CSV table of C-alpha atoms in Angstrom, one decimal:
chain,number,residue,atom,x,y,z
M,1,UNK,CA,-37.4,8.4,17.0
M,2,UNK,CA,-37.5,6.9,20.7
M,3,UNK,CA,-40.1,8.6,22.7
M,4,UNK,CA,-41.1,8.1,26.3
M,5,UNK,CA,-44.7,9.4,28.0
M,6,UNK,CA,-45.3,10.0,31.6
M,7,UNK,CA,-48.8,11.0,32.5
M,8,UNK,CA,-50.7,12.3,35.2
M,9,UNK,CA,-54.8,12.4,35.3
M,10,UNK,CA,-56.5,15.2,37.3
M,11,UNK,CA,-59.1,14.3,39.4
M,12,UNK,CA,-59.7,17.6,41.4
M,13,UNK,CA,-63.5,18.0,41.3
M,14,UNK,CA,-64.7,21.4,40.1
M,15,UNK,CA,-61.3,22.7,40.1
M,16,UNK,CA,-60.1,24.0,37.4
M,17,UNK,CA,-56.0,23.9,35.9
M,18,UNK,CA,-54.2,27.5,34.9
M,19,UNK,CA,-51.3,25.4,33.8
M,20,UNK,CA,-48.9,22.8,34.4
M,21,UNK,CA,-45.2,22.8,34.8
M,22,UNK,CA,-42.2,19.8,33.7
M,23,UNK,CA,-38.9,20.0,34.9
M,24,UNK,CA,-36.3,17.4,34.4
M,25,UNK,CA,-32.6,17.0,34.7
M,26,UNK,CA,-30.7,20.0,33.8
M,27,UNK,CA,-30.3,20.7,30.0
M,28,UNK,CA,-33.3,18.5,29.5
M,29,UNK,CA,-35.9,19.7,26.5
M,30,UNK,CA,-38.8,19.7,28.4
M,31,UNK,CA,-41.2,22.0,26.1
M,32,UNK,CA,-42.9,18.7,24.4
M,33,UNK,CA,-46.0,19.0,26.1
M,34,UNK,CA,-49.8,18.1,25.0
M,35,UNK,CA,-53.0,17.5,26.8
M,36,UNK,CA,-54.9,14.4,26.1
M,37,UNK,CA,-58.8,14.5,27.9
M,38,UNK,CA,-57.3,14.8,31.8
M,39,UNK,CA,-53.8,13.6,30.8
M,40,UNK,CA,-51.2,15.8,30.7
M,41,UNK,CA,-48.4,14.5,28.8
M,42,UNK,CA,-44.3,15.3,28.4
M,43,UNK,CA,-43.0,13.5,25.4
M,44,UNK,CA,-38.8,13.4,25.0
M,45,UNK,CA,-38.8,13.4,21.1
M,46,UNK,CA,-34.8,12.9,21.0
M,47,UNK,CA,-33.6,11.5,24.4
M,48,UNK,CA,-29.8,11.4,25.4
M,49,UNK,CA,-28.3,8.8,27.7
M,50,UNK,CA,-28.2,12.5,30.0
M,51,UNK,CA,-32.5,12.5,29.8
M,52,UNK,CA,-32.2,9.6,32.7
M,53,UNK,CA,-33.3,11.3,36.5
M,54,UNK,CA,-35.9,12.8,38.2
M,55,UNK,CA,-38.6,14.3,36.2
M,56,UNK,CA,-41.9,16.1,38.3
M,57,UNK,CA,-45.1,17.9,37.0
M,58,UNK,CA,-46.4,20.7,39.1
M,59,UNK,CA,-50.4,22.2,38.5
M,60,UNK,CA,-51.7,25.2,39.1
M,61,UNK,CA,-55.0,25.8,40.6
M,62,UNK,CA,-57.6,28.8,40.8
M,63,UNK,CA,-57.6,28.1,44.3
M,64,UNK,CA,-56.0,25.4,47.2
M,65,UNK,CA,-53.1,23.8,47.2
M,66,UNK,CA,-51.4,22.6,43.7
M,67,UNK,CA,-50.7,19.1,43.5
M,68,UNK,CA,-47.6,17.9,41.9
M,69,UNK,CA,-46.5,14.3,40.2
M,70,UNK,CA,-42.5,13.2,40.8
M,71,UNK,CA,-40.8,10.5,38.8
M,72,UNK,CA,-37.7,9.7,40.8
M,73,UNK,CA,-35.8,7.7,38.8
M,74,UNK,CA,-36.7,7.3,35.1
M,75,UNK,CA,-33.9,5.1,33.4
M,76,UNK,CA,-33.5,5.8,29.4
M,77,UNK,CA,-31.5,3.1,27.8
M,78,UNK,CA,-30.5,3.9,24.7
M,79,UNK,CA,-29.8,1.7,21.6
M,80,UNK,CA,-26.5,3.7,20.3
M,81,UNK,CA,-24.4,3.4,17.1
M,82,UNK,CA,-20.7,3.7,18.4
M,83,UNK,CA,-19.3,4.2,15.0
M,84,UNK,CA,-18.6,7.2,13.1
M,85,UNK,CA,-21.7,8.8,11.2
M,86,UNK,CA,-18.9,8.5,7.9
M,87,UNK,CA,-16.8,5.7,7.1
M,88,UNK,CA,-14.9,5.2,4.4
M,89,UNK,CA,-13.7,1.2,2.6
M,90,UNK,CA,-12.8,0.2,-0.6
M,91,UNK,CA,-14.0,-2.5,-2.5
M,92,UNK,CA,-12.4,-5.7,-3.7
M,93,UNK,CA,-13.5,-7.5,0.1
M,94,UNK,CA,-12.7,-5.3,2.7
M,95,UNK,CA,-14.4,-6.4,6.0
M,96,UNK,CA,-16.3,-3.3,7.3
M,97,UNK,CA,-17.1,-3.4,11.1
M,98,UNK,CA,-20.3,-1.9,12.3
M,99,UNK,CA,-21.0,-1.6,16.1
M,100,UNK,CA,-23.9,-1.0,18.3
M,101,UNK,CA,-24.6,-0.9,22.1
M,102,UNK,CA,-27.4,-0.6,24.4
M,103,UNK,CA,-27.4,-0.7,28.5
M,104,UNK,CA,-29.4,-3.2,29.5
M,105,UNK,CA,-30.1,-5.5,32.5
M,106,UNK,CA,-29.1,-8.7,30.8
M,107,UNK,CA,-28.7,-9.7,26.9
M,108,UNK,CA,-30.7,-7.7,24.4
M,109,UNK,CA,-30.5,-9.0,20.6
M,110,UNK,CA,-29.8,-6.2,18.3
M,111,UNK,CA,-30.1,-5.3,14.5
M,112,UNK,CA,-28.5,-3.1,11.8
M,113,UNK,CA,-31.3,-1.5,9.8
M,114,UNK,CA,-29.6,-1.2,6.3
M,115,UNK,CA,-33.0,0.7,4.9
M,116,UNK,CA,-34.5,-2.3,3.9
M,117,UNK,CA,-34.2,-5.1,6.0
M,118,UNK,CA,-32.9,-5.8,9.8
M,119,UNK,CA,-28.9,-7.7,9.5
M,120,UNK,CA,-27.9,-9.9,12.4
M,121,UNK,CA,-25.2,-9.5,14.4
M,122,UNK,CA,-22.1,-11.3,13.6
M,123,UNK,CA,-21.0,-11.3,17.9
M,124,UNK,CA,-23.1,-10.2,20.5
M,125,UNK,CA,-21.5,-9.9,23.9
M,126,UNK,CA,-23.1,-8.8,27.4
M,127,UNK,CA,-20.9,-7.1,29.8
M,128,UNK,CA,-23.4,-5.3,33.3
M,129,UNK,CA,-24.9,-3.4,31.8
M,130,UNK,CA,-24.0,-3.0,28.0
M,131,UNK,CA,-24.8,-5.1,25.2
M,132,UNK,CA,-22.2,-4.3,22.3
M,133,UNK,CA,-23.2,-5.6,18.9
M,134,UNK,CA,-21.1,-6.0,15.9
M,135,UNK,CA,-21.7,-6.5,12.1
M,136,UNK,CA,-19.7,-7.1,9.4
M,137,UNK,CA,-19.6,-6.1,6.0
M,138,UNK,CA,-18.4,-7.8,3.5
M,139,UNK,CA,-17.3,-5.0,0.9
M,140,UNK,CA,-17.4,-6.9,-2.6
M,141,UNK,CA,-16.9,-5.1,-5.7
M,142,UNK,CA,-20.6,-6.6,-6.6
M,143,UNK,CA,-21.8,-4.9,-3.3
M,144,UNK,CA,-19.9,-1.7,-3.5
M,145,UNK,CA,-22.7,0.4,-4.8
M,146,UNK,CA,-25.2,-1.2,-2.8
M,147,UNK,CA,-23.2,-1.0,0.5
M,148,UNK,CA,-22.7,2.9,-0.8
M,149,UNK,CA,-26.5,3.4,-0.7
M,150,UNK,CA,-27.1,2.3,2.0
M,151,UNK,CA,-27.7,4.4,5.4
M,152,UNK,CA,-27.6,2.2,8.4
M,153,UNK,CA,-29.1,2.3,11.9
M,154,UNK,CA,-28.9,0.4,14.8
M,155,UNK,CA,-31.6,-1.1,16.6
M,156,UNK,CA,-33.7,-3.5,18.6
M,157,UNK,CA,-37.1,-3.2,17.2
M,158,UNK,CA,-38.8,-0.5,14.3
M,159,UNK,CA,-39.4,1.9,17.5
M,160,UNK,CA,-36.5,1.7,19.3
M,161,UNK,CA,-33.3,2.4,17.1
M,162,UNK,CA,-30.4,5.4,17.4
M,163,UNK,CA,-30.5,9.0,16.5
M,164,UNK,CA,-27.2,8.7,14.7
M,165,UNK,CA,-26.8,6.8,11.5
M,166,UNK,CA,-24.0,5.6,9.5
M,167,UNK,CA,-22.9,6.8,6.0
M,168,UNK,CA,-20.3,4.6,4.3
M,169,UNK,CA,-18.3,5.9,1.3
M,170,UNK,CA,-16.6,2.6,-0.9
M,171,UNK,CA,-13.6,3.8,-3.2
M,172,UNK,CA,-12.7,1.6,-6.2
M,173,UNK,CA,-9.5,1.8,-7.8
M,174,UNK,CA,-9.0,0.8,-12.1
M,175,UNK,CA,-6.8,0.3,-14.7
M,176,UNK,CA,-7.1,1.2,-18.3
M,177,UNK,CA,-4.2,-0.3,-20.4
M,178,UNK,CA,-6.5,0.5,-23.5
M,179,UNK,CA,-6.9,-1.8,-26.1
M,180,UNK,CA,-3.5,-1.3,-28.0
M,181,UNK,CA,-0.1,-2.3,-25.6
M,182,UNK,CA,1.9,-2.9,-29.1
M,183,UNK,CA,3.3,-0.5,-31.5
M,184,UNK,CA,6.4,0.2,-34.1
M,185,UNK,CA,9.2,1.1,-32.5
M,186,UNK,CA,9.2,4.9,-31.4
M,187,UNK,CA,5.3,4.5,-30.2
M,188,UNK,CA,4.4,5.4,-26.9
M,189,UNK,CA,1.9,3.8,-25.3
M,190,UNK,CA,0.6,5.3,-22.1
M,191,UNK,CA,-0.7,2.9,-19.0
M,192,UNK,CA,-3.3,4.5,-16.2
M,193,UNK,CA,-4.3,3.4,-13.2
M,194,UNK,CA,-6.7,5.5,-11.7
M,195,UNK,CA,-8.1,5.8,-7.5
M,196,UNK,CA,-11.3,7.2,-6.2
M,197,UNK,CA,-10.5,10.5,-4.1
M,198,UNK,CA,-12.1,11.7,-0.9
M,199,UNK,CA,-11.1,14.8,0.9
M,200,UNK,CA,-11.6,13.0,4.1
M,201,UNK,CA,-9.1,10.4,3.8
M,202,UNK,CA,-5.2,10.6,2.7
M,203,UNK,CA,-4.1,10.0,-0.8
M,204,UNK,CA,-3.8,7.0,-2.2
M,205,UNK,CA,-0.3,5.5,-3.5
M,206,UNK,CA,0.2,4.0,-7.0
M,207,UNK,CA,3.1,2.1,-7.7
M,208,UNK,CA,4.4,1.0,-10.8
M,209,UNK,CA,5.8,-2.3,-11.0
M,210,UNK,CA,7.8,-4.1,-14.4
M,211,UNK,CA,9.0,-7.4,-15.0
M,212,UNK,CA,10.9,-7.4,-17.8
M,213,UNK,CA,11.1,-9.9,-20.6
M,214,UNK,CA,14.1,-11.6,-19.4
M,215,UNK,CA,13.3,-11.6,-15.3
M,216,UNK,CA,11.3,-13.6,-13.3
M,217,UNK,CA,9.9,-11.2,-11.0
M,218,UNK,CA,8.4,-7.7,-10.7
M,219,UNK,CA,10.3,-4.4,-10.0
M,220,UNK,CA,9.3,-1.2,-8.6
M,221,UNK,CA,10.1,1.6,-11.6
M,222,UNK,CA,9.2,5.4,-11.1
M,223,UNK,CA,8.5,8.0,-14.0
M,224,UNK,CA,4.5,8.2,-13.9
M,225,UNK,CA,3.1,11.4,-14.1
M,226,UNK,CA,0.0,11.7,-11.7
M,227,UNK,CA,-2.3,14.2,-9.8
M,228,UNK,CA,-6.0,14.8,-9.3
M,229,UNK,CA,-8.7,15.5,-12.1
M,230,UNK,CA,-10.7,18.3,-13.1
M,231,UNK,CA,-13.2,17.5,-10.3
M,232,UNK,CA,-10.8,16.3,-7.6
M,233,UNK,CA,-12.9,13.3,-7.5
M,234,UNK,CA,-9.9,10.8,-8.7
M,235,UNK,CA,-6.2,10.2,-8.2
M,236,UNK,CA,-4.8,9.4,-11.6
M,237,UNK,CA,-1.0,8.1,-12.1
M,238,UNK,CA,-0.1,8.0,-16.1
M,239,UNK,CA,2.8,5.8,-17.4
M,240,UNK,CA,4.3,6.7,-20.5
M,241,UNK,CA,6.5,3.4,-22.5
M,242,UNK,CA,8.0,4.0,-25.2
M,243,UNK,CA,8.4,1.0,-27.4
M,244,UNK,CA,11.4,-0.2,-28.5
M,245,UNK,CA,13.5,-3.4,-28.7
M,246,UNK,CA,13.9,-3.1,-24.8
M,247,UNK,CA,10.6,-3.0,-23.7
M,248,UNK,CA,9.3,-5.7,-26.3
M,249,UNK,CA,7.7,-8.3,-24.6
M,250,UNK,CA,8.0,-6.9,-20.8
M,251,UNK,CA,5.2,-6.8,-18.6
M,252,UNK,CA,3.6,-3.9,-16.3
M,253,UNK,CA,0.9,-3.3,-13.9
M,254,UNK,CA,-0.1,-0.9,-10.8
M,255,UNK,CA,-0.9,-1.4,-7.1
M,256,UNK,CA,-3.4,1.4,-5.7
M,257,UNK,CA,-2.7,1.3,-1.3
M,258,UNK,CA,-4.9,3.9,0.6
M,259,UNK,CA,-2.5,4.4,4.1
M,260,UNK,CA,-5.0,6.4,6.4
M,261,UNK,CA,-8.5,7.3,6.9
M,262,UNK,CA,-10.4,4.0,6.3
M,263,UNK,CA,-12.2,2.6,8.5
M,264,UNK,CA,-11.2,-0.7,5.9
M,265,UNK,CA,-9.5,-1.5,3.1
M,266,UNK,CA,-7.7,-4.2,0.7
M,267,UNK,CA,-4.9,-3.3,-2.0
M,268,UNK,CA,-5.8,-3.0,-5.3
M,269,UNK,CA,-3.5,-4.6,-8.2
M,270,UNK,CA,-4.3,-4.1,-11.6
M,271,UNK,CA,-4.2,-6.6,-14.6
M,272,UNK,CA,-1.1,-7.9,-15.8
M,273,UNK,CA,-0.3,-5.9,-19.8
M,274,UNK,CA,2.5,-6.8,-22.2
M,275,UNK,CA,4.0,-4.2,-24.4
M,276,UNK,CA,5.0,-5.5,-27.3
M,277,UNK,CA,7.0,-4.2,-30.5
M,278,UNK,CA,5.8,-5.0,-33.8
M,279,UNK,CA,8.5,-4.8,-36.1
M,280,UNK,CA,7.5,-3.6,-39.7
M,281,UNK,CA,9.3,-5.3,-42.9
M,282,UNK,CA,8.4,-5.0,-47.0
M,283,UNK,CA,8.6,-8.7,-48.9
M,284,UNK,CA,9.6,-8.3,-52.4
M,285,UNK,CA,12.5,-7.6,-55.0
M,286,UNK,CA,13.6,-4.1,-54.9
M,287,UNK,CA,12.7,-3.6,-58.6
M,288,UNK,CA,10.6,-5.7,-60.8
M,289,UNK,CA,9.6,-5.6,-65.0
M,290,UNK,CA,6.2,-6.1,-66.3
M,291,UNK,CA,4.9,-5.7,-69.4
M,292,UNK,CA,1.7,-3.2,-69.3
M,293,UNK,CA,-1.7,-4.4,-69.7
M,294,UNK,CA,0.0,-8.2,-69.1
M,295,UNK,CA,0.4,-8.4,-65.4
M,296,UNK,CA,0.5,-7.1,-62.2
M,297,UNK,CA,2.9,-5.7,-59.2
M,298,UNK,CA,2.2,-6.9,-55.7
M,299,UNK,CA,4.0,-5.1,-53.2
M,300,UNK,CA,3.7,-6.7,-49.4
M,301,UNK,CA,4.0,-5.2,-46.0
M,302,UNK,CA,4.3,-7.7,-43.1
M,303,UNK,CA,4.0,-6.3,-39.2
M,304,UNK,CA,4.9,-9.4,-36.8
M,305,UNK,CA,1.8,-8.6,-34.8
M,306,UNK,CA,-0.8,-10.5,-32.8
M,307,UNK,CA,-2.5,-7.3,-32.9
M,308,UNK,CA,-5.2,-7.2,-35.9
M,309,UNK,CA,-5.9,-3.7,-35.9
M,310,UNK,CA,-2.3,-3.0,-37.4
């Protein structure tokens, strides 16, 4: 934490202290005393932009007239995080902006601490008397859980950084079109696309999309049956097809969109899957005559599949 001494050495002969007394500007924790030899110290553990002012020290003696130590005009400058303390992204290269200030007398080169090294600003402007920082993150799906981890801080050096931190939260949106999209007709086969959930930020929207074996382009098509899971943790939106001659060879896939509470985001769209119907036939004479113990029967079934667990 920032911390800030002002001492004052006694040199009053034989006299001899009964204590001393800080004051400060008003609202001002000043109860961080300690006593050092003849110095008697006042240390602001967790100064506020509101700690700047007058600070003075007043002794009291056995006898005569107590001295007392003024500070007019002590200036605390601190380096500040101006972002929320939780943010929330998705994945999939959403550019994150994080933003930090401190006043200043001219340009002051700041960091963000992300727990294990210093980043460097992507801008840093100066404007009497603030210098305003920004960094941005670059949320890849590779860097998601890393970014997640991560608690950041800003700073100018490993003693002078800001009380508040920054938490980011990265949601991730899937697919799961199993390993199956082909079936006799009469199958269903269900689709799911699936969006992390956070209480703090709006629902997401899935949205179903089919292009259909004899189109060119994709239309929006309703019917999934979605809601939260057991632990509220994902959005989940299930589409049932049922496969027939008109969905054989027609295409589907999902968009995720979160509208509000990111601080940023990107759309997710699923893979492209084909449902596909595999249509069942026998090959062979409806009866045929062998003698026993002389030959055999072979009976064939033939599924037009390019699916080879059929």
């Amino acid at each position: 934490k920032q911390w800030y001494q002002r001492r004052v050495a006694i040199t009053a002969g034989s006299d001899t202290t009964t204590g001393v007394t800080w004051t400060g500007p008003s609202g001002v924790d000043v109860s961080g005393t300690s006593i050092d030899g003849d110095d008697y110290i006042l240390t602001l553990t967790e100064p506020t932009s509101t700690a700047s002012g007058a600070y003075t020290c007043a002794f009291a003696f056995s006898a005569g007239t107590a001295p007392s130590g003024v500070f007019s005009d002590i200036n605390i400058n601190l380096v500040t995080s101006t972002s929320p303390s939780s943010v929330y992204t998705t994945a999939g290269g959403a550019e994150l902006t994080l933003t930090c200030t401190l006043d200043s007398t001219s340009e002051e080169t700041l960091y963000l601490w992300d727990g294990t090294s210093d980043l460097d600003a992507d801008t840093t402007d100066y404007v009497d008397p603030t210098t305003t920082a920004t960094f941005i993150l670059d949320v890849t799906d590779d860097d998601a859980a890393t970014i997640a981890s991560n608690t950041y801080l800003c700073r100018k050096s490993a003693t002078e950084y800001s009380v508040d931190s920054v938490d980011v939260t990265v949601l991730q949106a899937s697919d799961d079109f199993g390993t199956v999209t082909s079936g006799i007709e009469g199958d269903i086969q269900t689709l799911t696309c699936s969006a992390d959930y956070d209480a703090a930020v709006a629902l997401p929207t899935i949205e179903w999309k089919l292009q259909a074996s004899d189109e060119s382009t994709f239309s929006v098509i309703s019917g999934a049956v979605e809601g939260l899971n057991d632990d509220g943790s994902q959005f989940i939106s299930a589409l049932n097809v049922t496969v027939g001659d008109a969905t054989d060879g027609n295409q589907y896939k999902c968009d995720v969109v979160y509208s509000t509470g990111l601080s940023a985001s990107v759309d997710f769209t699923s893979d492209v899957t084909t449902v596909s119907l595999t249509q069942m036939s026998v090959d062979g004479d409806d009866y045929q005559i062998s003698a026993v113990g002389t030959a055999s029967i072979v009976f064939t079934c033939i599924a037009a599949s390019s699916d080879s667990s059929i």
